[in-house]
GROMACS .gro file of C-alpha atoms in nm:
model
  448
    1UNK     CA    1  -4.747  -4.162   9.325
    2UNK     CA    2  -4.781  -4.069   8.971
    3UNK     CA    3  -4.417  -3.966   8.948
    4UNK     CA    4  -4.366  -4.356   9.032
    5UNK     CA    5  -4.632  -4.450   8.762
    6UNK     CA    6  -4.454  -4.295   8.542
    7UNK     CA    7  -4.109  -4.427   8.595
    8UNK     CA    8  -4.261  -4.794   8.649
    9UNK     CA    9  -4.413  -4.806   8.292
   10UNK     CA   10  -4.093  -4.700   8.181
   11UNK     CA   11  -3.921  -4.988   8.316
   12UNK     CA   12  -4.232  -5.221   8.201
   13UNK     CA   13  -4.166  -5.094   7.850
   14UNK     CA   14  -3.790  -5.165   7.820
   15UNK     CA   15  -3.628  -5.466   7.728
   16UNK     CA   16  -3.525  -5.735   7.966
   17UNK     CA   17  -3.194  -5.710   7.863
   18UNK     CA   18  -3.187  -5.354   7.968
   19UNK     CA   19  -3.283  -5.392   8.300
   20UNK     CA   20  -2.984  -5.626   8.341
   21UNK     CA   21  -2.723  -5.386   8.282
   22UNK     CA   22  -2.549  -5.214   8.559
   23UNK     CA   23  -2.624  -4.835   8.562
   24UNK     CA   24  -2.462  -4.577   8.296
   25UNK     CA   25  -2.113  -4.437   8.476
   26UNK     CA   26  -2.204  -4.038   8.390
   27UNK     CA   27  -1.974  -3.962   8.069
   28UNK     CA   28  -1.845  -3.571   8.077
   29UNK     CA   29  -1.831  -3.389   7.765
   30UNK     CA   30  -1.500  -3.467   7.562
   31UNK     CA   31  -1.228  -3.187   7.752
   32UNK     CA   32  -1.034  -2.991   7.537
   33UNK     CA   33  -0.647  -3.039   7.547
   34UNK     CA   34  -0.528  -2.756   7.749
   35UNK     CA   35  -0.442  -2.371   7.602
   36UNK     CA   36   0.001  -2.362   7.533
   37UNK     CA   37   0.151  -2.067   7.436
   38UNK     CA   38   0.502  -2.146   7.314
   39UNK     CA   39   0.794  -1.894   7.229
   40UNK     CA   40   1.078  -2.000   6.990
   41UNK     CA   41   1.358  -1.898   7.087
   42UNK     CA   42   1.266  -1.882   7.460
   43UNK     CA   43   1.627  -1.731   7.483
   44UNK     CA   44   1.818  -1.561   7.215
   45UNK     CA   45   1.935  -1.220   7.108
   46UNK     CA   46   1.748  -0.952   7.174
   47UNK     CA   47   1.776  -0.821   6.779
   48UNK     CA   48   1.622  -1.158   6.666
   49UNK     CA   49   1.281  -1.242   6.602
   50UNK     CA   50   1.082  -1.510   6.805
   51UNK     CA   51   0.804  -1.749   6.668
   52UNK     CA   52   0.476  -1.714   6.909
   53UNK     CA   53   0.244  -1.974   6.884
   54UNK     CA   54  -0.058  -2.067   7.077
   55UNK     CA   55  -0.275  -2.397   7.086
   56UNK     CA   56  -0.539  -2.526   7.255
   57UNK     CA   57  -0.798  -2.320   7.176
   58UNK     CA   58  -1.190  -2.334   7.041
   59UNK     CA   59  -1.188  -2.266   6.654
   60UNK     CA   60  -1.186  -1.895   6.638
   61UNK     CA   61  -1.234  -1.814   6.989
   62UNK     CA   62  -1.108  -1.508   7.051
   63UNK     CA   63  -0.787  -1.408   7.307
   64UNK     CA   64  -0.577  -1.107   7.428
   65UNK     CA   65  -0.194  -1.198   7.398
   66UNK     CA   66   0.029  -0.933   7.644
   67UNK     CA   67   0.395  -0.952   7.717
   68UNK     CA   68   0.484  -0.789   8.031
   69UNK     CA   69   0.832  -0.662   8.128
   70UNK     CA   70   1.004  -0.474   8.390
   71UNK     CA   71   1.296  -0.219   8.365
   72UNK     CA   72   1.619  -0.234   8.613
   73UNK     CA   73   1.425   0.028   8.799
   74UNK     CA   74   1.117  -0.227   8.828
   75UNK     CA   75   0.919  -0.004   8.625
   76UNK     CA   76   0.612  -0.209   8.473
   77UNK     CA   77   0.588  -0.206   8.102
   78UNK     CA   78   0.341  -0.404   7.878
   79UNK     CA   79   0.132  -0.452   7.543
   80UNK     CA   80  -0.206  -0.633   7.448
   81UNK     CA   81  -0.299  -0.747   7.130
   82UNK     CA   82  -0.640  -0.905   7.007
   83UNK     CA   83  -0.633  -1.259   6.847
   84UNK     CA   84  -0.880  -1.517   6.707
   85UNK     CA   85  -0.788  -1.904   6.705
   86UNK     CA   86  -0.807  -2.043   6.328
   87UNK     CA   87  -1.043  -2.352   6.275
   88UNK     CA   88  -0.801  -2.585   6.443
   89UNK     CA   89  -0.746  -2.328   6.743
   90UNK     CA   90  -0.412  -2.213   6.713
   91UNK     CA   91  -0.277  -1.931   6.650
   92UNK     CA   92   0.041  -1.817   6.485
   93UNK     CA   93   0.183  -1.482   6.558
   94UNK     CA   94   0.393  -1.476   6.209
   95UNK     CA   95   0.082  -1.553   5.972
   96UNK     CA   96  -0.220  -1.452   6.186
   97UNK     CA   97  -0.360  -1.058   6.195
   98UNK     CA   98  -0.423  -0.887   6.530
   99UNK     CA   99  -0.718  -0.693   6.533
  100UNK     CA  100  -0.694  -0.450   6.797
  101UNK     CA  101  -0.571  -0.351   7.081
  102UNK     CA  102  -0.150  -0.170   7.081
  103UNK     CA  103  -0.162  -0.255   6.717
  104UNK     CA  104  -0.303  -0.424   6.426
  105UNK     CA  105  -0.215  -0.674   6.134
  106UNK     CA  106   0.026  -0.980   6.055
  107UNK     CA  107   0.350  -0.859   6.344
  108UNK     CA  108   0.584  -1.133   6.472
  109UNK     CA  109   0.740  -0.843   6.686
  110UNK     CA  110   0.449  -0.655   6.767
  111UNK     CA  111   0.415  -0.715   7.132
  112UNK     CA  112   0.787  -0.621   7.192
  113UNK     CA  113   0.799  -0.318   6.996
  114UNK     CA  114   0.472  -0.165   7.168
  115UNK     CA  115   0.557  -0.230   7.518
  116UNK     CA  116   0.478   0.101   7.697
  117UNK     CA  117   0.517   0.218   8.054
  118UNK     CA  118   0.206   0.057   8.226
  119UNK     CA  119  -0.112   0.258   8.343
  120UNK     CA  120  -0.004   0.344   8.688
  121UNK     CA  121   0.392   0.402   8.613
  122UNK     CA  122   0.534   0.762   8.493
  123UNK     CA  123   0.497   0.769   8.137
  124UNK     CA  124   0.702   0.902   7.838
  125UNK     CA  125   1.011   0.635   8.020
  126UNK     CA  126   1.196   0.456   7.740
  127UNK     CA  127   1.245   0.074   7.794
  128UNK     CA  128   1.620   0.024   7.763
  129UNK     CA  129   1.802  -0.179   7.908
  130UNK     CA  130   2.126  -0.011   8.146
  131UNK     CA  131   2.317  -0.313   8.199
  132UNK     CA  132   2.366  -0.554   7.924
  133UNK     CA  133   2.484  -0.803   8.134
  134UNK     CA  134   2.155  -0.982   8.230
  135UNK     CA  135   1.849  -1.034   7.967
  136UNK     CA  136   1.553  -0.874   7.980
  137UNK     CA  137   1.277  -1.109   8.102
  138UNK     CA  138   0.966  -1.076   7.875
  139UNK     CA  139   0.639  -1.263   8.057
  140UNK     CA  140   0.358  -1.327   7.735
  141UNK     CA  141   0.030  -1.392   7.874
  142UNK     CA  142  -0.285  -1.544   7.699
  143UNK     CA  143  -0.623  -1.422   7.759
  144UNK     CA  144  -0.968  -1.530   7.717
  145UNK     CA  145  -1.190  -1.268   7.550
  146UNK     CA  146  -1.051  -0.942   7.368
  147UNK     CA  147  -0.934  -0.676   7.676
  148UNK     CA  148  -0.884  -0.289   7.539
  149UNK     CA  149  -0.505  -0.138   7.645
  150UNK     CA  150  -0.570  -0.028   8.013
  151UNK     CA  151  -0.881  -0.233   8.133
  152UNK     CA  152  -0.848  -0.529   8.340
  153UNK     CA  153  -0.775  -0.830   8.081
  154UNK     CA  154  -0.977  -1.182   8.129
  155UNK     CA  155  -0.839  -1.510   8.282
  156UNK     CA  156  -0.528  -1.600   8.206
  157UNK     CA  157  -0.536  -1.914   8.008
  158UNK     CA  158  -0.211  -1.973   7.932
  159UNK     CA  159   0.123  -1.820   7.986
  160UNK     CA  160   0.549  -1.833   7.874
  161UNK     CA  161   0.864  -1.609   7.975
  162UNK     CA  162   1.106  -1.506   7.667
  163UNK     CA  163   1.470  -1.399   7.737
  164UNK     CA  164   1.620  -1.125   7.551
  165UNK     CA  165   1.984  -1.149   7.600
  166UNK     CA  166   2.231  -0.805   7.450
  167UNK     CA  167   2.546  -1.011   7.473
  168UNK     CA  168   2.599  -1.287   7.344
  169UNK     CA  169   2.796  -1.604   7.576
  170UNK     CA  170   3.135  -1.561   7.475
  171UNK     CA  171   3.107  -1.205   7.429
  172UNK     CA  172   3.387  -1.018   7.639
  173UNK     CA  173   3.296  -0.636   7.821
  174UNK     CA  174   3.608  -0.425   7.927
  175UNK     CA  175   3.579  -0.093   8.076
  176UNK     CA  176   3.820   0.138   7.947
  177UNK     CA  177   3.972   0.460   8.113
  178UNK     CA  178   4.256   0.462   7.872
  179UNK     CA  179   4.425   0.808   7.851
  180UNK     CA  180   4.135   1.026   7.845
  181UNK     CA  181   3.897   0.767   7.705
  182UNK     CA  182   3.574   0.664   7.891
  183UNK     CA  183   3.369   0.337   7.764
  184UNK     CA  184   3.273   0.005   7.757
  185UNK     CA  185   3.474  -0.223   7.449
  186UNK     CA  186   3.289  -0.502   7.326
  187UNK     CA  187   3.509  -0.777   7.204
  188UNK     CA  188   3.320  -1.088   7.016
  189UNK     CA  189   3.391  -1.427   7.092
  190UNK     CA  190   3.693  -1.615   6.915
  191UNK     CA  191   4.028  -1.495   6.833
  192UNK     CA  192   3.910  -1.212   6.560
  193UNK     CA  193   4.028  -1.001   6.434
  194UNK     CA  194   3.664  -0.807   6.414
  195UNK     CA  195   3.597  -0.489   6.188
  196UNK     CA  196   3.605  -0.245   6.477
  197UNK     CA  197   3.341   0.029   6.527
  198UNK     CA  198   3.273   0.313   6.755
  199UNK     CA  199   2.896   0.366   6.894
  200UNK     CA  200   2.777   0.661   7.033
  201UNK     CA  201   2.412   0.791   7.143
  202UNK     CA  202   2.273   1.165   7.179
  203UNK     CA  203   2.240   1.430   7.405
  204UNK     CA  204   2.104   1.228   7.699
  205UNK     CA  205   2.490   1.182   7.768
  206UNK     CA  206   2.611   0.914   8.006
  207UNK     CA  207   2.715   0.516   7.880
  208UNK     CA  208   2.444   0.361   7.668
  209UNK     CA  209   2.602  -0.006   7.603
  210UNK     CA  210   2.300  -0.181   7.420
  211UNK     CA  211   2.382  -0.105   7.050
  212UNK     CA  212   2.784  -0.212   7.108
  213UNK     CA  213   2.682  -0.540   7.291
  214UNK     CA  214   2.450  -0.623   7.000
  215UNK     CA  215   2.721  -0.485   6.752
  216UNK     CA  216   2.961  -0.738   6.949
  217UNK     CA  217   2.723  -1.022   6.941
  218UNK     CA  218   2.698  -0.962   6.560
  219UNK     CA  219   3.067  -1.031   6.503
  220UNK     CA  220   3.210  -0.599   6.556
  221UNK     CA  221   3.431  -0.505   6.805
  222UNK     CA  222   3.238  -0.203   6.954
  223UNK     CA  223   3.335   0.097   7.171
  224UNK     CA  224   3.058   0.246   7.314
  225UNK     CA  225   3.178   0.603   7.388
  226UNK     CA  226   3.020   0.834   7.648
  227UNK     CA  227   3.177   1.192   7.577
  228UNK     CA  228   3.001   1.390   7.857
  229UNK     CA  229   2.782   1.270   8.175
  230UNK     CA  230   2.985   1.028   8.278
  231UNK     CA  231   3.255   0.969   8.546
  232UNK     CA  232   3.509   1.251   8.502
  233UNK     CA  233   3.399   1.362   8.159
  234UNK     CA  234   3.220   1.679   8.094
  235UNK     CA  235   2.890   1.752   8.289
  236UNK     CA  236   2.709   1.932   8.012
  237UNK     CA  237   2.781   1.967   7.635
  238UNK     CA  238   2.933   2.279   7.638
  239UNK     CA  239   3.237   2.261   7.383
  240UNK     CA  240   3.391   1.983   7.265
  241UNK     CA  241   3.746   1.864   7.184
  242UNK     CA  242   3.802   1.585   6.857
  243UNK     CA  243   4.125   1.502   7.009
  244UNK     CA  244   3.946   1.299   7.290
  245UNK     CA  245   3.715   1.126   6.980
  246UNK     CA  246   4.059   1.071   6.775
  247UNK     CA  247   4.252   0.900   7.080
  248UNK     CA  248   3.908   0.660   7.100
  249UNK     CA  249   3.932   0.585   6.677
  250UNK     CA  250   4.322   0.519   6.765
  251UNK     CA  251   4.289   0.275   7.097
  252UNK     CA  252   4.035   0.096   6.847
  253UNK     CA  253   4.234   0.065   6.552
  254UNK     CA  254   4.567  -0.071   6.725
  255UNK     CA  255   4.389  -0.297   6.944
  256UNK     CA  256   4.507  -0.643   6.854
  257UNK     CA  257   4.148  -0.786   6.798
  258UNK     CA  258   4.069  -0.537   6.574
  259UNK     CA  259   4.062  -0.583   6.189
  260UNK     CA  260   4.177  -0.230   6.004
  261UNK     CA  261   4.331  -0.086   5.895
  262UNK     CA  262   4.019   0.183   5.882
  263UNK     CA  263   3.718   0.185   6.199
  264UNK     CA  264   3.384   0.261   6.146
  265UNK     CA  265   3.172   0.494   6.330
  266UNK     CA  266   2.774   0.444   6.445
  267UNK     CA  267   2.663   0.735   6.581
  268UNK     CA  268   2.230   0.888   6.682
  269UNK     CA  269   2.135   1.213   6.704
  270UNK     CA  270   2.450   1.432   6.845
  271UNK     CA  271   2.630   1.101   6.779
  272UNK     CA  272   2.553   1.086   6.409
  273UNK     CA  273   2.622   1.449   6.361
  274UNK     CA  274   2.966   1.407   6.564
  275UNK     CA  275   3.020   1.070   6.341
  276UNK     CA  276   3.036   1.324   6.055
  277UNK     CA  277   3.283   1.513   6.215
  278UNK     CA  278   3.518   1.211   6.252
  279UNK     CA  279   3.480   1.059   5.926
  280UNK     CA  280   3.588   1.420   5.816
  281UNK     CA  281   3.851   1.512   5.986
  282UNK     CA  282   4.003   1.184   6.114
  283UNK     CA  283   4.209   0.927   5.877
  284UNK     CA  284   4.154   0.623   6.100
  285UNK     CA  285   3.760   0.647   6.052
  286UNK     CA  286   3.627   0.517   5.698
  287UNK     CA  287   3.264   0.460   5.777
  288UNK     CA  288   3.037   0.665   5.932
  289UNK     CA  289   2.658   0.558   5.985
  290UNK     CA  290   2.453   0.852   6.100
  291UNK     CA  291   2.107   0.807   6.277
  292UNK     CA  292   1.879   1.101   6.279
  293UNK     CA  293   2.179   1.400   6.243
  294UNK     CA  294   2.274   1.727   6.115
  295UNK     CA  295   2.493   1.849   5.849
  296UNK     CA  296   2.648   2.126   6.072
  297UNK     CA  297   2.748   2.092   6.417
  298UNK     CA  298   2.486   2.197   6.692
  299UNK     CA  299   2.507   2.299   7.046
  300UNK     CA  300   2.879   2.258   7.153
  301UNK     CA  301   3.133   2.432   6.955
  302UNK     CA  302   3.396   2.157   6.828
  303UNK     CA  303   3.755   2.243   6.887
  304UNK     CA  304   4.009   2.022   6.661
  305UNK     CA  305   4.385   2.199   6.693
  306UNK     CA  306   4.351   2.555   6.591
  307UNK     CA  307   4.041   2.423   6.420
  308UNK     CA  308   3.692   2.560   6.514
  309UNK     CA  309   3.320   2.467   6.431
  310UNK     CA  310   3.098   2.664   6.619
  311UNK     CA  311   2.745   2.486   6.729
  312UNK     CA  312   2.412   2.586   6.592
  313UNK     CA  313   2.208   2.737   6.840
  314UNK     CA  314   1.813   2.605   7.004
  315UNK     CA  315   1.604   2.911   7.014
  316UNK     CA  316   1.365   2.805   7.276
  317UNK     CA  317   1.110   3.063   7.176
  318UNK     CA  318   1.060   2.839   6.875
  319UNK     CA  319   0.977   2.529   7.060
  320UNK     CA  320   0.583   2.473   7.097
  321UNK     CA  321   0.434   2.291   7.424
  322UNK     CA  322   0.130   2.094   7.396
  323UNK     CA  323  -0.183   2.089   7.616
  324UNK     CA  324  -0.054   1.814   7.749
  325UNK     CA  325   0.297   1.953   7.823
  326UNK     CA  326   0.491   1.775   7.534
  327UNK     CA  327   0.771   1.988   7.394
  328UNK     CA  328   0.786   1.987   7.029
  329UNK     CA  329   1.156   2.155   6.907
  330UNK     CA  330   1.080   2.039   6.526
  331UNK     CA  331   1.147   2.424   6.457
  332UNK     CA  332   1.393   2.520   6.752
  333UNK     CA  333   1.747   2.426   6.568
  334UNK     CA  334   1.928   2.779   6.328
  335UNK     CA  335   1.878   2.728   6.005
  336UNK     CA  336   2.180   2.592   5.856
  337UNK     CA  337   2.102   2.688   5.500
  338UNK     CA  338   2.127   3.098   5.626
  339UNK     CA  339   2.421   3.208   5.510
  340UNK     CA  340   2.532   3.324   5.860
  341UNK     CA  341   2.549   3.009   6.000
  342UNK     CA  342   2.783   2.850   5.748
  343UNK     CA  343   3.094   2.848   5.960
  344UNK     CA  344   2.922   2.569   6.154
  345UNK     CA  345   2.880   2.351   5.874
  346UNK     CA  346   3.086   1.984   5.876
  347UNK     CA  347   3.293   2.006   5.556
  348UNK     CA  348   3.197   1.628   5.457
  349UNK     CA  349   3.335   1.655   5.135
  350UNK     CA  350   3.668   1.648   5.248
  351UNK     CA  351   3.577   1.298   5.383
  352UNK     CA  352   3.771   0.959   5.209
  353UNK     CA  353   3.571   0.739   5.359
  354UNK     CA  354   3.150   0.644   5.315
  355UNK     CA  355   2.879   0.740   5.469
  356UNK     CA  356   2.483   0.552   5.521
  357UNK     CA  357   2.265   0.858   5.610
  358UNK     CA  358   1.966   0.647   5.799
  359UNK     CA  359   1.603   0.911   5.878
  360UNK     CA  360   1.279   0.894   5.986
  361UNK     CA  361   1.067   1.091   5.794
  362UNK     CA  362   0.874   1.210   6.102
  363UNK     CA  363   1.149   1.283   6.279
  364UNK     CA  364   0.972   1.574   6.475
  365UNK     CA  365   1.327   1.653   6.751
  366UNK     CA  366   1.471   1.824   6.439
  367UNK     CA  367   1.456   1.823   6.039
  368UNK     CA  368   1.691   1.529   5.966
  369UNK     CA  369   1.504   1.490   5.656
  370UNK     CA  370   1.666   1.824   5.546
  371UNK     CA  371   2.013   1.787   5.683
  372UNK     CA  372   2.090   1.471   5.512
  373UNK     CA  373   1.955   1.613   5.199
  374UNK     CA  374   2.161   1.922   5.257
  375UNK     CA  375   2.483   1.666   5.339
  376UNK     CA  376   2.412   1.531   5.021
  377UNK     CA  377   2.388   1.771   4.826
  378UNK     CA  378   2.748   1.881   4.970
  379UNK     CA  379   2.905   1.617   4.852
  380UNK     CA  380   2.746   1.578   4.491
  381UNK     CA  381   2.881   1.967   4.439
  382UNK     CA  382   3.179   1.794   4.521
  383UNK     CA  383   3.200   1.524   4.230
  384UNK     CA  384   3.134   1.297   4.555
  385UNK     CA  385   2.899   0.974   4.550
  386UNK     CA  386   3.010   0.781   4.886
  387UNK     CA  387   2.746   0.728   5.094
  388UNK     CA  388   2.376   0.574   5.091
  389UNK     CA  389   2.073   0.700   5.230
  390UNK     CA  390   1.819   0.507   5.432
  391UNK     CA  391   1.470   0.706   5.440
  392UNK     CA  392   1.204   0.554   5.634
  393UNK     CA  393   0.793   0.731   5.588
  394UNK     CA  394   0.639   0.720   5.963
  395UNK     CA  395   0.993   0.650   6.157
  396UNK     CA  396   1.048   0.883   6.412
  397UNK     CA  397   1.373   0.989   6.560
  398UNK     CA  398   1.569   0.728   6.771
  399UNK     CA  399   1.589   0.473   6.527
  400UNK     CA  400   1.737   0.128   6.745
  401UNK     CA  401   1.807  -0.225   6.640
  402UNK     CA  402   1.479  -0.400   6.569
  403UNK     CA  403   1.214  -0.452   6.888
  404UNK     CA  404   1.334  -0.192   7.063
  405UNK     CA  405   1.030  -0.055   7.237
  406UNK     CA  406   0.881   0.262   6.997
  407UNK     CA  407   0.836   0.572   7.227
  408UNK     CA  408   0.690   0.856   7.044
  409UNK     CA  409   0.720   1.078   7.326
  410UNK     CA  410   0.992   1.021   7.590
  411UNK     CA  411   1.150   1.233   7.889
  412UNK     CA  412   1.466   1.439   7.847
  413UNK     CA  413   1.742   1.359   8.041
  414UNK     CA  414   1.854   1.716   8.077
  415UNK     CA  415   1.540   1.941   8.043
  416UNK     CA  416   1.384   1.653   8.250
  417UNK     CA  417   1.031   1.730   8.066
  418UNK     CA  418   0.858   1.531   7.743
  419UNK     CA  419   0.952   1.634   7.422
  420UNK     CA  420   0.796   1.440   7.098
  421UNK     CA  421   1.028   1.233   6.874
  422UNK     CA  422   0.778   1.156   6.657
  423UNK     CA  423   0.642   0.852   6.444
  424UNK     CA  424   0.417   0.562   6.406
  425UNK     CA  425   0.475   0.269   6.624
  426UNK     CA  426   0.450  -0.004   6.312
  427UNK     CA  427   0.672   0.181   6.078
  428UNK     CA  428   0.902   0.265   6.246
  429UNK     CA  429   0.920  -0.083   6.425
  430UNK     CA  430   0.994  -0.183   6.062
  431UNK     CA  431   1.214   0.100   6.011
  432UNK     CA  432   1.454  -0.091   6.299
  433UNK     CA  433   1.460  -0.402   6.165
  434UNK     CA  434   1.493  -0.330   5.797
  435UNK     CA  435   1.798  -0.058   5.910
  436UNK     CA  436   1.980  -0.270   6.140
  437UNK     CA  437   2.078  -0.547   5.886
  438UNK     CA  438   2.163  -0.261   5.629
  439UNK     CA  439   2.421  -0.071   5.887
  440UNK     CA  440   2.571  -0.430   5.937
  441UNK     CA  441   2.563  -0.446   5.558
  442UNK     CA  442   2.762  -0.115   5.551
  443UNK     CA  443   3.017  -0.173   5.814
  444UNK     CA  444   3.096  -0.508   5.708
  445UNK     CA  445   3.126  -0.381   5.312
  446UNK     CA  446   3.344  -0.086   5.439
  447UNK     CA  447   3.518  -0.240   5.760
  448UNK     CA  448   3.560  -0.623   5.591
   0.00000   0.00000   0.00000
């Protein structure tokens, strides 16, 4: 009864005109427009940077961004990154700082370049891609609230997929098995002709196609040669012949879409240090851009005619294992400054053509640091100035076109355990993109 006192007074007290209007609809609280996260390009090249922006958000509330991606194999990869919305509650991946989680600061890239096997795959696996021929799908996720790497993120507010295509459209693939040569050519669109370049990776042995397709989609013709590991090559580096590297450089040169009259050479690792040896000894190469190599030849002896450059040797006694079973070989590799192991130098100085010398300065597989100051140093004994050197603080060894995954640690193909290539994920991530529009530089200054 007093309950209805109340209320009755109340209705005594208000104006007539009041009581004539019809009841208040109830008003919810203005809604937010919804959260968008938007990719630009959604597809392009996989060498290319994208624009990430997100909208819809309170001022400075703060999110998790991930991008999620799967290998051929179906292995899970993925990265997290910590965001606030500015006052209008967007963010902009190329202006705004993360701060936390797989990295921090202003990185456009950052979320490609730190994906990482996820927590319940094998880790120390590599995210590259084995056939070119279909882009990598890239899934970029927006969370509420700021999720560490490994815990269970919040609510997805708002999500995009990102294609990362290797080939271009228009860009042709022919597999080769010409003579003795293995490979995959990649021709550019149009009628050419292209500057023509071989492309070769390391010891892991077998085709790796993603440089060449990229090199094609950036106006090269590239060979990507396998030379051991692969259909009726060699099994294991054991020796090596430069005739079957000199039939490659000539099927290149003479092919009709290709420029000349000289071919360049991109080789990593084994690759760069085999580059050398081509640039060297073989007219038809003129440019040689070696990624993390060595001045002498390693491993396999090289057999050119009567010709021979015996390999440096691993002594496995020098390589250290950590706690948690990652093999470090920093110190493994002869020393190719002892006087003893001179016959396996490369004799670069008898080379016409130019080289780019491109090394992480934490390179911790071997001291490429050293060898392309000792290669240097070769040729300036030699009245010779041809080449450039790219030297990058914090890069590690496998230095790849830009937003290729960084993997600090990653399984051998062969020994089939870790082994530490060293670096820091950001600089070298910048290492990648700042070298990969230099070696196009090179090729195209060399190659026209």
């Amino acid at each position: 009864a007093d309950m209805w006192r109340v209320v009755t007074a109340a209705v005594a007290s208000a104006p007539a005109r009041a009581l004539c209007r019809p009841p208040p609809l109830f008003q919810p609280a203005p809604r937010r427009r919804a959260v968008s996260v938007a990719v630009s390009p959604a597809a392009g090249p996989a060498d290319e940077r994208v624009e990430t922006r997100v909208a819809g958000l309170g001022p400075g509330q703060p999110v998790t961004l991930r991008a999620v991606a799967a290998d051929e194999n179906g292995c899970l990869f993925q990265s997290c990154a910590h965001y606030r919305a500015d006052s209008r509650g967007e963010l902009h991946l190329s202006t705004d700082a993360s701060h936390g989680g797989d990295y921090t600061g202003v990185e456009p890239m950052g979320l490609f370049w730190s994906l990482a096997p996820a927590g319940m795959e094998k880790p120390y696996q590599r995210l590259v891609p084995r056939s070119t021929g279909t882009p990598m799908k890239v899934e970029m996720l927006v969370h509420q609230g700021h999720s560490h790497p490994g815990t269970i993120p919040g609510p997805v507010v708002a999500k995009a997929e990102v294609e990362r295509w290797f080939t271009a459209p228009g860009v042709r693939r022919i597999r080769l098995k010409e003579g003795g040569v293995r490979g995959s050519l990649f021709l550019p669109p149009g009628d050419g002709p292209f500057p023509g370049v071989i492309d070769m990776y390391g010891d892991e042995g077998g085709l790796i196609e993603f440089r060449s397709s990229l090199l094609a989609t950036r106006g090269f013709a590239a060979l990507s040669l396998p030379y051991f590991d692969f259909e009726d090559l060699p099994k294991v580096m054991k020796e090596f012949k430069l005739e079957y590297f000199e039939e490659a450089a000539r099927f290149l040169q003479r092919h009709p879409k290709v420029k000349g009259p000289g071919i360049g050479v991109v080789g990593t690792g084994k690759g760069a240090e085999l580059a050398l040896s081509m640039i060297t000894f073989l007219p038809e190469v003129v440019a040689a851009v070696c990624i993390s190599g060595c001045s002498s030849n390693t491993v396999a002896d090289l057999h050119y005619g009567e010709m021979t450059l015996p390999g440096l040797r691993f002594d496995m006694n020098k390589v250290s294992v950590s706690e948690a079973g990652v093999f470090d070989t920093f110190e493994a590799l002869d020393d190719p400054t002892n006087p003893a192991n001179s016959p396996c130098v490369i004799p670069i100085e008898k080379a016409e053509g130019h080289f780019l010398l491109v090394v992480g300065e934490d390179d911790r597989m071997w001291k490429s640091s050293l060898y392309a100051e000792l290669a240097i140093r070769r040729l300036r004994q030699h009245g010779k100035e041809n080449f450039e050197l790219l030297s990058y603080p914090g890069a590690g060894h496998r230095i790849d076109p830009p937003s290729t995954p960084f993997c600090q640690v990653a399984l051998d193909r062969v020994l089939g355990v870790p082994v530490l290539g060293g670096g820091e994920s950001k600089a070298h991530a910048h290492a990648q993109e700042h070298s990969w529009g230099k070696i196009q530089e090179f090729l195209h200054l060399h190659l026209g």
